Coordinates of C-alpha atoms and ligand atoms in Angstrom, one line a residue:
X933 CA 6.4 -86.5 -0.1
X934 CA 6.4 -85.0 -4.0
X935 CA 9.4 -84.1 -5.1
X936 CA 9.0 -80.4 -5.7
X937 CA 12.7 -79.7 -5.1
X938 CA 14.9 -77.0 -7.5
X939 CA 17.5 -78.8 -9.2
X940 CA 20.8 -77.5 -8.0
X941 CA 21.4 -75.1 -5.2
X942 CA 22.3 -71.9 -6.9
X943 CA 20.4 -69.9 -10.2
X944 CA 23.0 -67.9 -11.9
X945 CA 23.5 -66.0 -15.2
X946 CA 19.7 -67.6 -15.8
X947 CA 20.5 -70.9 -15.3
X948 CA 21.1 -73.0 -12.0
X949 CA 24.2 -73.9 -10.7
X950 CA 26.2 -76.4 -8.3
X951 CA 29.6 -76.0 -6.9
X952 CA 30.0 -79.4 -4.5
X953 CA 32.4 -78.0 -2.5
X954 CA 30.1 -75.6 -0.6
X955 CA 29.3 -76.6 2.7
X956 CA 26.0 -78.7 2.4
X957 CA 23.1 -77.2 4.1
X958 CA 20.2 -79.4 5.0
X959 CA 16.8 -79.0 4.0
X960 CA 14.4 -80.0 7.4
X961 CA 10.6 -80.5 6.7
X962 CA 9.7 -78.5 10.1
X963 CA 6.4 -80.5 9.9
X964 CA 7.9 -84.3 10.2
X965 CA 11.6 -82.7 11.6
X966 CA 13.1 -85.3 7.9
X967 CA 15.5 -84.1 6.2
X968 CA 13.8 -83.6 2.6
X969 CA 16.7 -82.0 0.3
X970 CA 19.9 -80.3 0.5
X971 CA 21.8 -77.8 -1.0
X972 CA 25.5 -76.0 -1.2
X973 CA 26.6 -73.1 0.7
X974 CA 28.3 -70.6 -2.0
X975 CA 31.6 -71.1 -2.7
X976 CA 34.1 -67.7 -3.2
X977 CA 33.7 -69.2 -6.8
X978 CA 30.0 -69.1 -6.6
X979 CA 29.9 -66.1 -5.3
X980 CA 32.1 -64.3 -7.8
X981 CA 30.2 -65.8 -11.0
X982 CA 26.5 -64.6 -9.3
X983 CA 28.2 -60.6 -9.0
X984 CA 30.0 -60.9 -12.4
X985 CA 26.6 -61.6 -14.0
X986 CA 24.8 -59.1 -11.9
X987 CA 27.5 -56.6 -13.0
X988 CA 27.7 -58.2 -16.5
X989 CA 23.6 -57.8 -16.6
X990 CA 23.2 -54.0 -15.3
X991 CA 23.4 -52.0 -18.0
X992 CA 21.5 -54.0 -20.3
X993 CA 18.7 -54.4 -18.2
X994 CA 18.2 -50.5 -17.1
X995 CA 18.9 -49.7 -20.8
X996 CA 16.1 -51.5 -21.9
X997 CA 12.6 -49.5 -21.8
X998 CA 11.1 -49.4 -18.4
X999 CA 7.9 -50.7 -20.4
X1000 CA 9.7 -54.1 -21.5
X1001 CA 11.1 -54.9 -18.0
X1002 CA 7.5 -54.1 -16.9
X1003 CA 6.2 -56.8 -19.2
X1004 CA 9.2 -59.2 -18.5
X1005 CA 7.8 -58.9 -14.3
X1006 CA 4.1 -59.0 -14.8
X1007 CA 4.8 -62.3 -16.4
X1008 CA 6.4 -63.7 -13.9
X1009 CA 4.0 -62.9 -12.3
X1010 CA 0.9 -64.6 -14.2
X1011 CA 3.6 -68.0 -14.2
X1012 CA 3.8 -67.4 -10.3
X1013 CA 0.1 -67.4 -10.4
X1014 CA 0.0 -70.5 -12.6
X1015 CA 2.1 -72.1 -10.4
X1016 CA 0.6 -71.5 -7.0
X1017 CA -0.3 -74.7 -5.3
X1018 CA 3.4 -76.2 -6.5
X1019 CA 5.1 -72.7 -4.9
X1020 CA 3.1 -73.4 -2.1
X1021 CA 3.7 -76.6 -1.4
X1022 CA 7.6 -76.0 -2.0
X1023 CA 6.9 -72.9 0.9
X1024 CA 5.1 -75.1 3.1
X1025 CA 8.0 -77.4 3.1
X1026 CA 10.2 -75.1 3.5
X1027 CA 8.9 -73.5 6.6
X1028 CA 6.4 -75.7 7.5
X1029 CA 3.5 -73.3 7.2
X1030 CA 0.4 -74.9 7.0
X1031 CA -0.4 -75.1 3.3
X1032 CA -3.8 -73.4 3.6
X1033 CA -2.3 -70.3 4.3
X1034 CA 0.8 -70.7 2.1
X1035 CA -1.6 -71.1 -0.5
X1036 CA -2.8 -67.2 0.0
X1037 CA -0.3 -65.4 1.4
X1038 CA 3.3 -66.4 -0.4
X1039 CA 3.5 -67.1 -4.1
X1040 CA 0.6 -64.9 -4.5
X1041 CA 2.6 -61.7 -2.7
X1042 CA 5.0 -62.4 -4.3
X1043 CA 2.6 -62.3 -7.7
X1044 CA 1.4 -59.0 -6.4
X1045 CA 4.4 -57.2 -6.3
X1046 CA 5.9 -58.4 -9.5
X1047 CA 2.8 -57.4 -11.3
X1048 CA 2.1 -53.9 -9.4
X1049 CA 6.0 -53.1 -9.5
X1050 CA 5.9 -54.4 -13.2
X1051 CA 3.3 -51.3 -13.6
X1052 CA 5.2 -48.9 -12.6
X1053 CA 8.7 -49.3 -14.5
X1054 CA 7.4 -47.8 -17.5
X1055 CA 6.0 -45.0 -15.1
X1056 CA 9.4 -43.9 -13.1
X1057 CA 10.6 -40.5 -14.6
X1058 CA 12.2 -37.3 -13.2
X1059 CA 10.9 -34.1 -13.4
X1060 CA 11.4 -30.4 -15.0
X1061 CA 12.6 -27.6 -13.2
X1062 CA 12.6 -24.4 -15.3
X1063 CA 15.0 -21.8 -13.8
X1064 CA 14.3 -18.3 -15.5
X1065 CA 15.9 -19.0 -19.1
X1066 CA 17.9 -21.6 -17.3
X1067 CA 16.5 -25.1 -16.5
X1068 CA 17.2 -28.5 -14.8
X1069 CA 15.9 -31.7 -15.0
X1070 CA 16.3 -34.8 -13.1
X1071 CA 16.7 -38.4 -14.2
X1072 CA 15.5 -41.6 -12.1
X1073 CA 18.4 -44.1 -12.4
X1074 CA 18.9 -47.4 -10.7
X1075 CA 21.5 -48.0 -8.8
X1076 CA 23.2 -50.8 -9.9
X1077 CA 23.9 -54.2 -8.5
X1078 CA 21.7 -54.7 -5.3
X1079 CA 21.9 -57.8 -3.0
X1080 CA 18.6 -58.8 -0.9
X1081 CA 19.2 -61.3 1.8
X1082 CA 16.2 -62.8 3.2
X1083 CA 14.5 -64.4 6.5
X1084 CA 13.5 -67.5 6.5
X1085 CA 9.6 -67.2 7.7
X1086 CA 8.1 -65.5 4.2
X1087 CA 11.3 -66.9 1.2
X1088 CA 8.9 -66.4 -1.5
X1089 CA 7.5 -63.1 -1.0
X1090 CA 10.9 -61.7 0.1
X1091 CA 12.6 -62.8 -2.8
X1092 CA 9.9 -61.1 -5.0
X1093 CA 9.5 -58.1 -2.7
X1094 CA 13.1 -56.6 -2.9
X1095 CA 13.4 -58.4 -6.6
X1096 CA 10.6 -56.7 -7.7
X1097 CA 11.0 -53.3 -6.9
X1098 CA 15.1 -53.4 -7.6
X1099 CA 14.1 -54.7 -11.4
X1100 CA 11.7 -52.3 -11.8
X1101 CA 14.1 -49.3 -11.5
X1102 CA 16.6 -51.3 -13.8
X1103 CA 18.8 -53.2 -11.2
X1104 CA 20.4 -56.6 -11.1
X1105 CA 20.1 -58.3 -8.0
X1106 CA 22.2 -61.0 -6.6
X1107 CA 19.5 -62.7 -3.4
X1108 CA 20.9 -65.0 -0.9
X1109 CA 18.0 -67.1 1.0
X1110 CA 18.2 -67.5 4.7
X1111 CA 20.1 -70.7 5.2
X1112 CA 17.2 -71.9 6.9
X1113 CA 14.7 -71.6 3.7
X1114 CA 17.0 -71.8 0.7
X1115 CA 14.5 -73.4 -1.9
X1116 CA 11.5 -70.8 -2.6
X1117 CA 13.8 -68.0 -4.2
X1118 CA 14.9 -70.3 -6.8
X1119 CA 11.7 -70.6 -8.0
X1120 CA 11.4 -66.9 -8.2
X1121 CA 14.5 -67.0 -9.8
X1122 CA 13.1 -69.5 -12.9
X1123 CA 9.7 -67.6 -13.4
X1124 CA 11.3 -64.4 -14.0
X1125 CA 13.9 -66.4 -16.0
X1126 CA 11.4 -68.0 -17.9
X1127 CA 9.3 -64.5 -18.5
X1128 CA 12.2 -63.2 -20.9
X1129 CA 14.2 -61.5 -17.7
X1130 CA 17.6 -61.5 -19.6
X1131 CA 20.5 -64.1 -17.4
X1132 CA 22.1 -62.2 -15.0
X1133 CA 19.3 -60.2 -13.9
X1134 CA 18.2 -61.9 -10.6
X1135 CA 20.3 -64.5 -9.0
X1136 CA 20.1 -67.2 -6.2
X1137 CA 22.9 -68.0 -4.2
X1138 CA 22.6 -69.9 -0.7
X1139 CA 24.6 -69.6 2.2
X1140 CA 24.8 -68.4 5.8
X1141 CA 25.9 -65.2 7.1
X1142 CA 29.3 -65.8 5.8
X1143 CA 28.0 -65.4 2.8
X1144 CA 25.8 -62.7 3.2
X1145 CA 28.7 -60.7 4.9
X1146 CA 30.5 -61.3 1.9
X1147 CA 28.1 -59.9 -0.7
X1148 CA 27.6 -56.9 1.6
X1149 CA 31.1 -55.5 1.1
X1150 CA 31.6 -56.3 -2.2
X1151 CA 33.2 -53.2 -4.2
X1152 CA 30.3 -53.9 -6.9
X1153 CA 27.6 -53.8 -4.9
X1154 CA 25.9 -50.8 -4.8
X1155 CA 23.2 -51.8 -2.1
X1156 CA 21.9 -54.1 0.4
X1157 CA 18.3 -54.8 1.7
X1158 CA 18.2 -57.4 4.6
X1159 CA 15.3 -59.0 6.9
X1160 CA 15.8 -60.4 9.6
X1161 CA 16.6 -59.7 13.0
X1162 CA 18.1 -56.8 14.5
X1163 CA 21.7 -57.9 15.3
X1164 CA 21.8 -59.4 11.7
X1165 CA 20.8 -55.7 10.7
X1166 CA 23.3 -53.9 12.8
X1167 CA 26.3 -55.6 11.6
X1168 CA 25.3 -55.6 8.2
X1169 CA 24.1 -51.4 8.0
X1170 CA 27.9 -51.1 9.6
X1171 CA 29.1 -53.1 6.3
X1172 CA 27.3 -51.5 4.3
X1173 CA 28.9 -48.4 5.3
X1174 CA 32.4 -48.8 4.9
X1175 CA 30.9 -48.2 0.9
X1176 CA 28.7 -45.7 1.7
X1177 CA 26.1 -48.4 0.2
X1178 CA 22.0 -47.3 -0.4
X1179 CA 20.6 -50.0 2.7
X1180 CA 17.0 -51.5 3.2
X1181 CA 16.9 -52.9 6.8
X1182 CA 13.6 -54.5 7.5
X1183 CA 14.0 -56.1 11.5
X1184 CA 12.4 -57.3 14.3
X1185 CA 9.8 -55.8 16.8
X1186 CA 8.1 -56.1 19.8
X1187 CA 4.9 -54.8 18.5
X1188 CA 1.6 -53.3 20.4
X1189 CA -1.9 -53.7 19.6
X1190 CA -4.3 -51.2 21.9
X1191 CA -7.7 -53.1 22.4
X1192 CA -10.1 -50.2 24.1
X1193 CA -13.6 -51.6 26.3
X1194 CA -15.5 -50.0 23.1
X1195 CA -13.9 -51.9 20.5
X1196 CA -15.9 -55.1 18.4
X1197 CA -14.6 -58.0 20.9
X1198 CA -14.8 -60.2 18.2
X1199 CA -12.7 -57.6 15.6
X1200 CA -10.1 -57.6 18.3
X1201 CA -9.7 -61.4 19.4
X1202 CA -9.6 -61.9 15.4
X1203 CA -6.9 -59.2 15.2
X1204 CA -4.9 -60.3 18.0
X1205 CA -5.2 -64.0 16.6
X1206 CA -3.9 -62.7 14.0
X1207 CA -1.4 -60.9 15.2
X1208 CA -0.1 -63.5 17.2
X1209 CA -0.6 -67.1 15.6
X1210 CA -1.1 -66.7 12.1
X1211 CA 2.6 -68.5 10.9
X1212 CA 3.2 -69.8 13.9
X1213 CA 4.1 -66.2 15.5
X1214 CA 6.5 -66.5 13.7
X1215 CA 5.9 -62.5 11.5
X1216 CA 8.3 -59.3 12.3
X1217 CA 5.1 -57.2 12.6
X1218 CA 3.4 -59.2 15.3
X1219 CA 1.4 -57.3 17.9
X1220 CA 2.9 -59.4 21.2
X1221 CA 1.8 -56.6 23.6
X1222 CA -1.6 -57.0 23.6
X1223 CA -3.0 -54.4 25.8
X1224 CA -6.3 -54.8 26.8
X1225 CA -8.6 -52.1 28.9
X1226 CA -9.1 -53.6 32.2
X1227 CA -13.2 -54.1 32.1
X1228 CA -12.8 -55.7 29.3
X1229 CA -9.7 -57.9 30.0
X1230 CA -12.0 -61.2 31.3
X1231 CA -14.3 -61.1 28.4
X1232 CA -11.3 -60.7 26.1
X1233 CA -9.3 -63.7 27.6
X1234 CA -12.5 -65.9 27.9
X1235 CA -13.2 -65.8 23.9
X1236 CA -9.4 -65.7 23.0
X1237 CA -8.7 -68.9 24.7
X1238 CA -12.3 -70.1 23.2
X1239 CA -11.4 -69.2 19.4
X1240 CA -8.0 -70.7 19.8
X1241 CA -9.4 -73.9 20.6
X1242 CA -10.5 -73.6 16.5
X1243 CA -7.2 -74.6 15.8
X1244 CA -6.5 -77.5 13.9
X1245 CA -2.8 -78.6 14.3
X1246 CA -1.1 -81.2 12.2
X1247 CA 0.7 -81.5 9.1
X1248 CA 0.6 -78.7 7.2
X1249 CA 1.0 -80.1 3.6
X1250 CA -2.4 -81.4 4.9
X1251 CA -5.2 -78.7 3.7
X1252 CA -7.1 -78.9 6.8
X1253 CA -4.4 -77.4 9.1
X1254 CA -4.6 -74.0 9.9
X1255 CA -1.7 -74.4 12.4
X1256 CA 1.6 -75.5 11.7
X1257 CA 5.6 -75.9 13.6
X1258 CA 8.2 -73.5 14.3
X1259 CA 10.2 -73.4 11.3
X1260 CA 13.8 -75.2 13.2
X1261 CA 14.2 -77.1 16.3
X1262 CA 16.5 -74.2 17.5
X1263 CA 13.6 -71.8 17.2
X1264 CA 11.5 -74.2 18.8
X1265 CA 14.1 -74.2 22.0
X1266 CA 14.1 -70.6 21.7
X1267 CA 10.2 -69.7 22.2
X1268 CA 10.2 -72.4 25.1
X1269 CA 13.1 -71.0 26.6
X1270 CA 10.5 -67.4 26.5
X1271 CA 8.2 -69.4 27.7
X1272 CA 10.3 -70.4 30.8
X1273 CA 11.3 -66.8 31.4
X1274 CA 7.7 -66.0 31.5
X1275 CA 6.5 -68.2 34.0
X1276 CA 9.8 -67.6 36.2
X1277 CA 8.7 -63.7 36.2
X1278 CA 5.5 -64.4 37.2
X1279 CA 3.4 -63.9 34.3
X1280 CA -0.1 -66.0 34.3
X1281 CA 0.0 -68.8 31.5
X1282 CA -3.5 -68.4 30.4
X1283 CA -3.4 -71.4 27.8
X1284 CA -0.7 -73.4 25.8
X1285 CA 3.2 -73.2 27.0
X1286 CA 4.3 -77.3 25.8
X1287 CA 6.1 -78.4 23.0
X1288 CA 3.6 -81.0 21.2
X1289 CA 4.0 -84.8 21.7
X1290 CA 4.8 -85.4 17.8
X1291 CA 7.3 -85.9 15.1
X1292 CA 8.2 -82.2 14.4
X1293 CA 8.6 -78.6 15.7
X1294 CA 5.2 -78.1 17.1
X1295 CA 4.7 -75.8 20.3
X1296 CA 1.3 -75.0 21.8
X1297 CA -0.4 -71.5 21.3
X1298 CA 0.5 -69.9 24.0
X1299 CA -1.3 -67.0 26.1
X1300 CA 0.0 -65.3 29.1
X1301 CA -1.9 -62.6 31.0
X1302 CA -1.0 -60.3 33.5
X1303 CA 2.0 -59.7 32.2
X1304 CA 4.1 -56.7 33.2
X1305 CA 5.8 -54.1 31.0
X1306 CA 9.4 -55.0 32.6
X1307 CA 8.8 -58.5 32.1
X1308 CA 11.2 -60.4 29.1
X1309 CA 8.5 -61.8 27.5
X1310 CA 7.0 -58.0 26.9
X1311 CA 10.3 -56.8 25.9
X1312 CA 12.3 -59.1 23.5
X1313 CA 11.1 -60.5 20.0
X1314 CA 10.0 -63.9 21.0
X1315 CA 9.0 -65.0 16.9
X1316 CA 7.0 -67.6 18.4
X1317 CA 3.2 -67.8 19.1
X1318 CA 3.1 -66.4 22.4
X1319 CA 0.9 -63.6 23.2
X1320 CA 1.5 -61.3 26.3
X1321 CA -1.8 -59.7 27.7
X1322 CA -1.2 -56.5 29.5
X1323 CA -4.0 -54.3 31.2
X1324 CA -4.5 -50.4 31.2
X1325 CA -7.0 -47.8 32.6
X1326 CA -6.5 -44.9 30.4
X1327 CA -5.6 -43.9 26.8
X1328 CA -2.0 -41.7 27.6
X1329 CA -1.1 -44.0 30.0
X1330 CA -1.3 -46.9 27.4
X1331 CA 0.3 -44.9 24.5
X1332 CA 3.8 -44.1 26.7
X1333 CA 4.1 -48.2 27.2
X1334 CA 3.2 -49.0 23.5
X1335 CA 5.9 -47.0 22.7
X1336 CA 8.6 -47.6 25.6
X1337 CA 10.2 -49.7 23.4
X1338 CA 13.5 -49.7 21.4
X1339 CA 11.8 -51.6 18.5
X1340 CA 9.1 -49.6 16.3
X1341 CA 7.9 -52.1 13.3
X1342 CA 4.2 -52.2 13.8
X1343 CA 1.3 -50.9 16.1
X1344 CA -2.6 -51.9 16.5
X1345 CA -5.4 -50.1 17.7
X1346 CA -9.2 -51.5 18.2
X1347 CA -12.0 -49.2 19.2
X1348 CA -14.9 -47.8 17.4
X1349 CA -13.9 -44.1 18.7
X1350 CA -13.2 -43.1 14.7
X1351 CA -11.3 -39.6 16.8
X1352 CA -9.2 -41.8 19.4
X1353 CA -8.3 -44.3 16.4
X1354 CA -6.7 -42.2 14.4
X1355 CA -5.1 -39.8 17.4
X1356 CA -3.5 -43.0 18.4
X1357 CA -2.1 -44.1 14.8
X1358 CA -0.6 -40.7 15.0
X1359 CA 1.5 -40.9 17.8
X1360 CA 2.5 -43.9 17.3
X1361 CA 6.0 -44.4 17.0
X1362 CA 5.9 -47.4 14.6
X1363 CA 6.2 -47.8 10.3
X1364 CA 3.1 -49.8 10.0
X1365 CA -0.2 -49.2 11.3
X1366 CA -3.6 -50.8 11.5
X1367 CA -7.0 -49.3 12.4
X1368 CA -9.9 -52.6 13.4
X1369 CA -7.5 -54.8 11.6
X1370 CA -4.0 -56.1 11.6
X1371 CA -1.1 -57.2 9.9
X1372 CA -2.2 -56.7 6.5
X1373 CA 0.7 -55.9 4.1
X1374 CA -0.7 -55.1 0.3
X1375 CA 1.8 -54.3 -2.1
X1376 CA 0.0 -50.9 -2.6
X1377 CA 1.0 -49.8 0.8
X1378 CA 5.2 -49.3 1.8
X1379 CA 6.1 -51.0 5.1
X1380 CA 9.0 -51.2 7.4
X1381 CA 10.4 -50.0 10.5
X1382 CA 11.7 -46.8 12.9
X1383 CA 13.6 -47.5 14.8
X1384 CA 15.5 -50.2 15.3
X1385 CA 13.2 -52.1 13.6
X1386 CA 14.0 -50.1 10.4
X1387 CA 15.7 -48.1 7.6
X1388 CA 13.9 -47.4 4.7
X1389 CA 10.8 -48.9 3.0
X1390 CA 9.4 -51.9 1.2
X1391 CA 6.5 -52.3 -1.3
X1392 CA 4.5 -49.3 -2.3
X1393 CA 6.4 -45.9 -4.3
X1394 CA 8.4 -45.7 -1.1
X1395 CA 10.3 -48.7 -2.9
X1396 CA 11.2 -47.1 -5.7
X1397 CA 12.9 -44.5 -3.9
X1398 CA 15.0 -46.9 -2.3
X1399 CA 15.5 -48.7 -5.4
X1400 CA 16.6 -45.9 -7.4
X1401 CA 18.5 -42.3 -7.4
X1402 CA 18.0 -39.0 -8.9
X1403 CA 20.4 -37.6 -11.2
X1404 CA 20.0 -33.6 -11.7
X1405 CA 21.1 -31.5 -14.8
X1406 CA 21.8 -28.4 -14.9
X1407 CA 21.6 -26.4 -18.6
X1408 CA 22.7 -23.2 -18.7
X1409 CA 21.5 -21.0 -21.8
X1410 CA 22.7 -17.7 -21.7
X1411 CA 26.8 -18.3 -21.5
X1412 CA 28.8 -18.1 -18.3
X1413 CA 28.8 -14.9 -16.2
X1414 CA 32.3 -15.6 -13.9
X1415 CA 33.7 -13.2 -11.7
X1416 CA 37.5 -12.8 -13.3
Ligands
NAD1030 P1 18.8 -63.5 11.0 O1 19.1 -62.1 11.3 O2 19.3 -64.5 11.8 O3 19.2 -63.8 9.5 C1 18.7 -63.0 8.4 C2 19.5 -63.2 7.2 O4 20.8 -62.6 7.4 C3 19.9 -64.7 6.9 O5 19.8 -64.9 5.5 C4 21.3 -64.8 7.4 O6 22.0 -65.8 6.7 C5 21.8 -63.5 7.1 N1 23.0 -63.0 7.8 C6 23.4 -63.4 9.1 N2 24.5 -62.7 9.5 C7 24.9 -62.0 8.4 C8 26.0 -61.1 8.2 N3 26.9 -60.8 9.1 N4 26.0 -60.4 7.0 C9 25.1 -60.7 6.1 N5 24.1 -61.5 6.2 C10 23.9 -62.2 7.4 O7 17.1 -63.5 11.0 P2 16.2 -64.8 10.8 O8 16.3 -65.5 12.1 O9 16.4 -65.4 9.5 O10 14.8 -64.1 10.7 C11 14.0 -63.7 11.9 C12 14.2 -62.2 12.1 O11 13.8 -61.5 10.9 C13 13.3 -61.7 13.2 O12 13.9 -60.8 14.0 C14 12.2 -61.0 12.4 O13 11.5 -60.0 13.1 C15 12.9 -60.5 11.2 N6 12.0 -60.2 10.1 C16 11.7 -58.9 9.7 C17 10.9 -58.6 8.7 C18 10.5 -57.2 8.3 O14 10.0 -57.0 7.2 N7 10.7 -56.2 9.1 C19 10.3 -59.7 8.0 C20 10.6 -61.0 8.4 C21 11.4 -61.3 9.4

C-alpha cells in the first residue's frame, strides 16, 4: 500500500508534533482489517501546547482583515483540490470508503466549504440602527478559541466544515479527530498551513473521548461543535455548560424517507439507495425508515433488491468498487447484532444480513421488509447498511410515524404531487429535508438537527451565526437626561 501517512500524530502551532508518551492508537485499513499506521493519543502536555497556540493565535487572526483570511481559506482550498486523489486515498484508508466515492464526496467538501466560507469573511458585518438622534451599531466578532471534535465516517469534510466556518469569523480552532479516523484532519491542518494560515490557527490533536472531554471544559475555550452520536452529544452539551460555552451538536438519527404510489420508482429506489448504502450506511442523515405506500411496496422491493445486485464489493482503494466495509470490527459486530434483533422481532430479511467471507469489515447490504414501527431496527441508529421497509395507506397516517421519533436529523419525501411534497417537508419535524432526492449536503445549504439529533447549524450563513456573536453599541448624542 503507498505510504500516504502524516508524519507525526499531532499539527500544532503550524507544524506537526509527537509526544511518545500518548497512548498509541492504531490505524486499521477497514478494507484488509492491517494495521497501516499509528499515532499518539494527546498527552496533558499536548493538549496544553495546541490551546496555548489557539489562544496565542486569536487575536491575530480575527484582527487581520476578513478579506486576507478569506484568501488564506480559498487557498486551501485550490491545494485541497490539487491534492484530491492523495486526500482520497488517505480517506479511503482511513475509513475504508470505496475510493470512487471518496474521490467526490470528501476532500472536495471539504474544498467547498473552505472556498465558499473563504467568500464570505470579507462579507461578515453588523448593522446600523439609527435611534432618533441616538444610534447603535452592532459588531460581528468571533468568539474565540473553538474546539471541533469529529466522527469518524466523513474526517475530511468535518475537519474543514467546522474549520472553515470558525476561521472565517476570525477563530482559532483546536480539532480532535475521532480516534477511529485520526489521519485526514492533519492534512487539512497542512493545506491551510501551507496557504499562509498563520501557526496556531487550526490545530490537530488525536485522542479519544478523554481527550475530547478535556478540551470541552477548558476555561479557554469558548465553544464546542461535536458529531457524532447522541450520548457522545449529551455528555458533552452538559460540559459545555458548566462555561456557559456557544455548542454545535451535529448527532445521530433514525431518519424517514415517504415514497408515495405516484412517485418515479426509479427516483425513489435511487434515493433510498442512497439513503441507505452509499458509505456503507454508515451517514447521520440516512433515511432507515423507508416507508413505502402499500400498492406500490412489491414493485419497490422487486427493483431495490434488483439495483443492489449493481454493487461491486471489494477493495476500495480499487476504483471499481462502489461498495466498501464498515469502518471497525466493533461497528461491524454492532450492525450484525441489529441484524439479529431484526430477525428475532420478526421483520422479513428481504436480501443481505451476513458478514462477507473476506479479509476485512465487509457486511452484506441488507434489506428487511415488513418491518413494524415498534420494532429495534425502526427505532435505534443502526449506522450500518440496513434498510427497514415499512408500509402505509394514507398520507397523515404516515407523517405521525415519520415523526414518532426522538431523533429529527433528516426526512425524505418521493412523489410527483408538487402540493403534497412540499405540505409534507413542512411538517416535518426534521433539520434537513429532501424533495425527489436525498442526502445531498452543499455547502450553500445549513444542516443539522432538532431534536436530539441537534443544536445549531453547519454550512450555509446559519454557520456564521454559530461561529460568531454580535456586539451592540450604544452612542448617545444629546448628554445624559438622569432622574436625580
Ligand atoms: P461518538 O459519539 O462515539 O464519538 C464522536 C467523537 O466524540 C469522537 O471523536 C470521540 O472521541 C468523541 N468523544 C467521545 N466521548 C467524548 C466526551 N465525553 N467528551 C468529548 N468528546 C468525546 O460517535 P462516532 O461513533 O464517532 O460517530 C457516529 C455517530 O456520529 C453516529 O451517531 C452518527 O449519526 C453521528 N454523526 C452525525 C453527523 C451529523 O452531522 N449530524 C455526521 C456524522 C456522524
Amino acid at each position: 500500500m503507498r505510504d500516504a501517512k502524516p508524519r507525526a500524530s499531532h499539527f500544532i502551532a503550524g507544524a506537526y508534533a509527537e509526544d511518545e508518551q500518548g497512548d498509541v492508537i492504531e490505524v486499521i485499513y477497514p478494507g484488509s482489517g492491517e494495521k497501516v499506521a499509528q499515532v499518539h493519543s494527546a498527552t496533558p502536555e499536548i493538549v496544553e501546547q495546541a490551546l496555548t497556540a489557539a489562544s496565542s493565535a486569536q487575536t491575530a487572526w480575527s484582527a487581520m482583515l476578513g478579506t486576507e483570511r478569506g484568501r488564506i481559506l480559498r487557498r486551501a482550498a485550490e491545494i485541497i483540490r490539487e491534492r484530491n486523489r492523495e486526500l482520497s486515498e488517505l480517506e479511503t484508508i482511513d475509513t475504508g470508503k470505496p475510493l470512487q466515492e471518496t474521490l467526490v464526496a470528501d476532500a472536495t467538501s471539504a474544498a467547498d466549504a473552505l472556498e465558499w466560507f473563504g467568500n464570505l469573511a470579507a462579507s461578515l458585518r453588523g448593522e446600523h440602527i439609527q435611534l432618533g438622534k441616538d444610534w447603535a451599531y452592532s459588531i460581528r466578532e468571533p468568539l474565540g478559541v473553538c474546539v471541533g471534535i469529529g466522527a469518524w465516517n466523513y474526517p475530511t469534510q468535518i475537519a474543514a466544515w467546522k474549520g472553515a466556518p470558525a476561521l472565517a469569523c476570525g477563530n482559532t480552532m483546536v480539532f480532535k479527530p475521532s480516534e477511529e479516523t485520526p489521519l485526514c484532519a492533519l492534512k487539512v491542518a497542512e493545506a491551510l498551513t501551507e496557504a499562509g494560515a498563520p501557526a496556531g490557527v487550526y490545530n490537530v490533536i488525536q485522542g479519544r473521548g478523554d481527550v475530547g472531554a478535556t478540551l470541552v471544559s477548558d476555561p479557554r475555550v469558548a465553544k464546542v461543535s461535536l458529531t457524532g452520536s447522541v450520548p457522545t452529544g449529551k455528555k458533552v452539551y452538559a460540559a459545555a455548560a458548566e462555561g456557559m460555552r456557544h455548542v454545535t451538536m451535529e448527532l445521530g438519527g433514525k431518519s424517514p424517507i415517504l415514497i408515495f404510489d405516484d412517485a418515479d420508482l426509479e427516483t425513489a429506489v435511487g434515493g433510498a439507495i442512497l439513503g441507505n448504502f452509499y458509505s456503507t450506511g454508515q451517514i447521520c442523515s440516512n433515511g432507515t425508515r423507508v416507508f413505502v405506500q402499500k400498492d406500490i411496496k412489491d414493485a419497490f422491493l422487486a427493483r431495490l433488491a434488483e439495483r443492489l445486485k449493481g454493487i461491486t464489493m471489494g477493495d476500495p482503494l480499487d476504483e471499481a468498487v462502489n461498495y466498501g466495509p464498515m469502518v471497525s470490527e466493533a461497528q461491524l459486530k454492532i450492525v450484525l447484532d441489529f441484524i439479529e434483533k431484526g430477525k428475532a422481532e420478526g421483520a422479513r430479511l428481504v436480501t443481505g444480513g451476513k458478514r462477507v467471507g473476506r479479509n476485512g469489515w465487509f457486511i452484506e447490504p441488507t434489506v428487511f421488509a415488513d418491518v413494524a414501527d415498534d420494532m429495534t431496527i425502526a427505532r435505534e441508529e443502526i449506522f450500518g447498511p440496513v434498510a427497514s421497509i415499512l408500509d402505509f395507506d394514507t398520507e397523515e397516517e404516515v407523517l405521525a410515524r415519520a415523526n414518532a421519533t426522538p431523533f429529527g436529523l433528516s426526512a425524505g419525501v418521493f412523489t410527483q404531487d408538487v402540493t403534497r411534497a412540499h405540505r409534507i417537508a413542512r411538517a416535518f419535524q426534521a433539520g434537513s429535508c429532501w424533495i425527489n432526492t436525498y442526502n445531498l449536503t452543499p455547502v450553500e445549504v445549513s444542516f443539522g438537527g432538532s431534536k436530539l439529533s441537534g443544536v445549531g447549524r453547519e454550512n450555509g450563513l446559519a454557520a456564521i451565526e454559530h461561529f460568531s456573536q454580535l456586539k451592540t453599541v450604544y452612542v448617545g448624542m444629546e448628554g445624559v437626561d438622569a432622574p436625580y
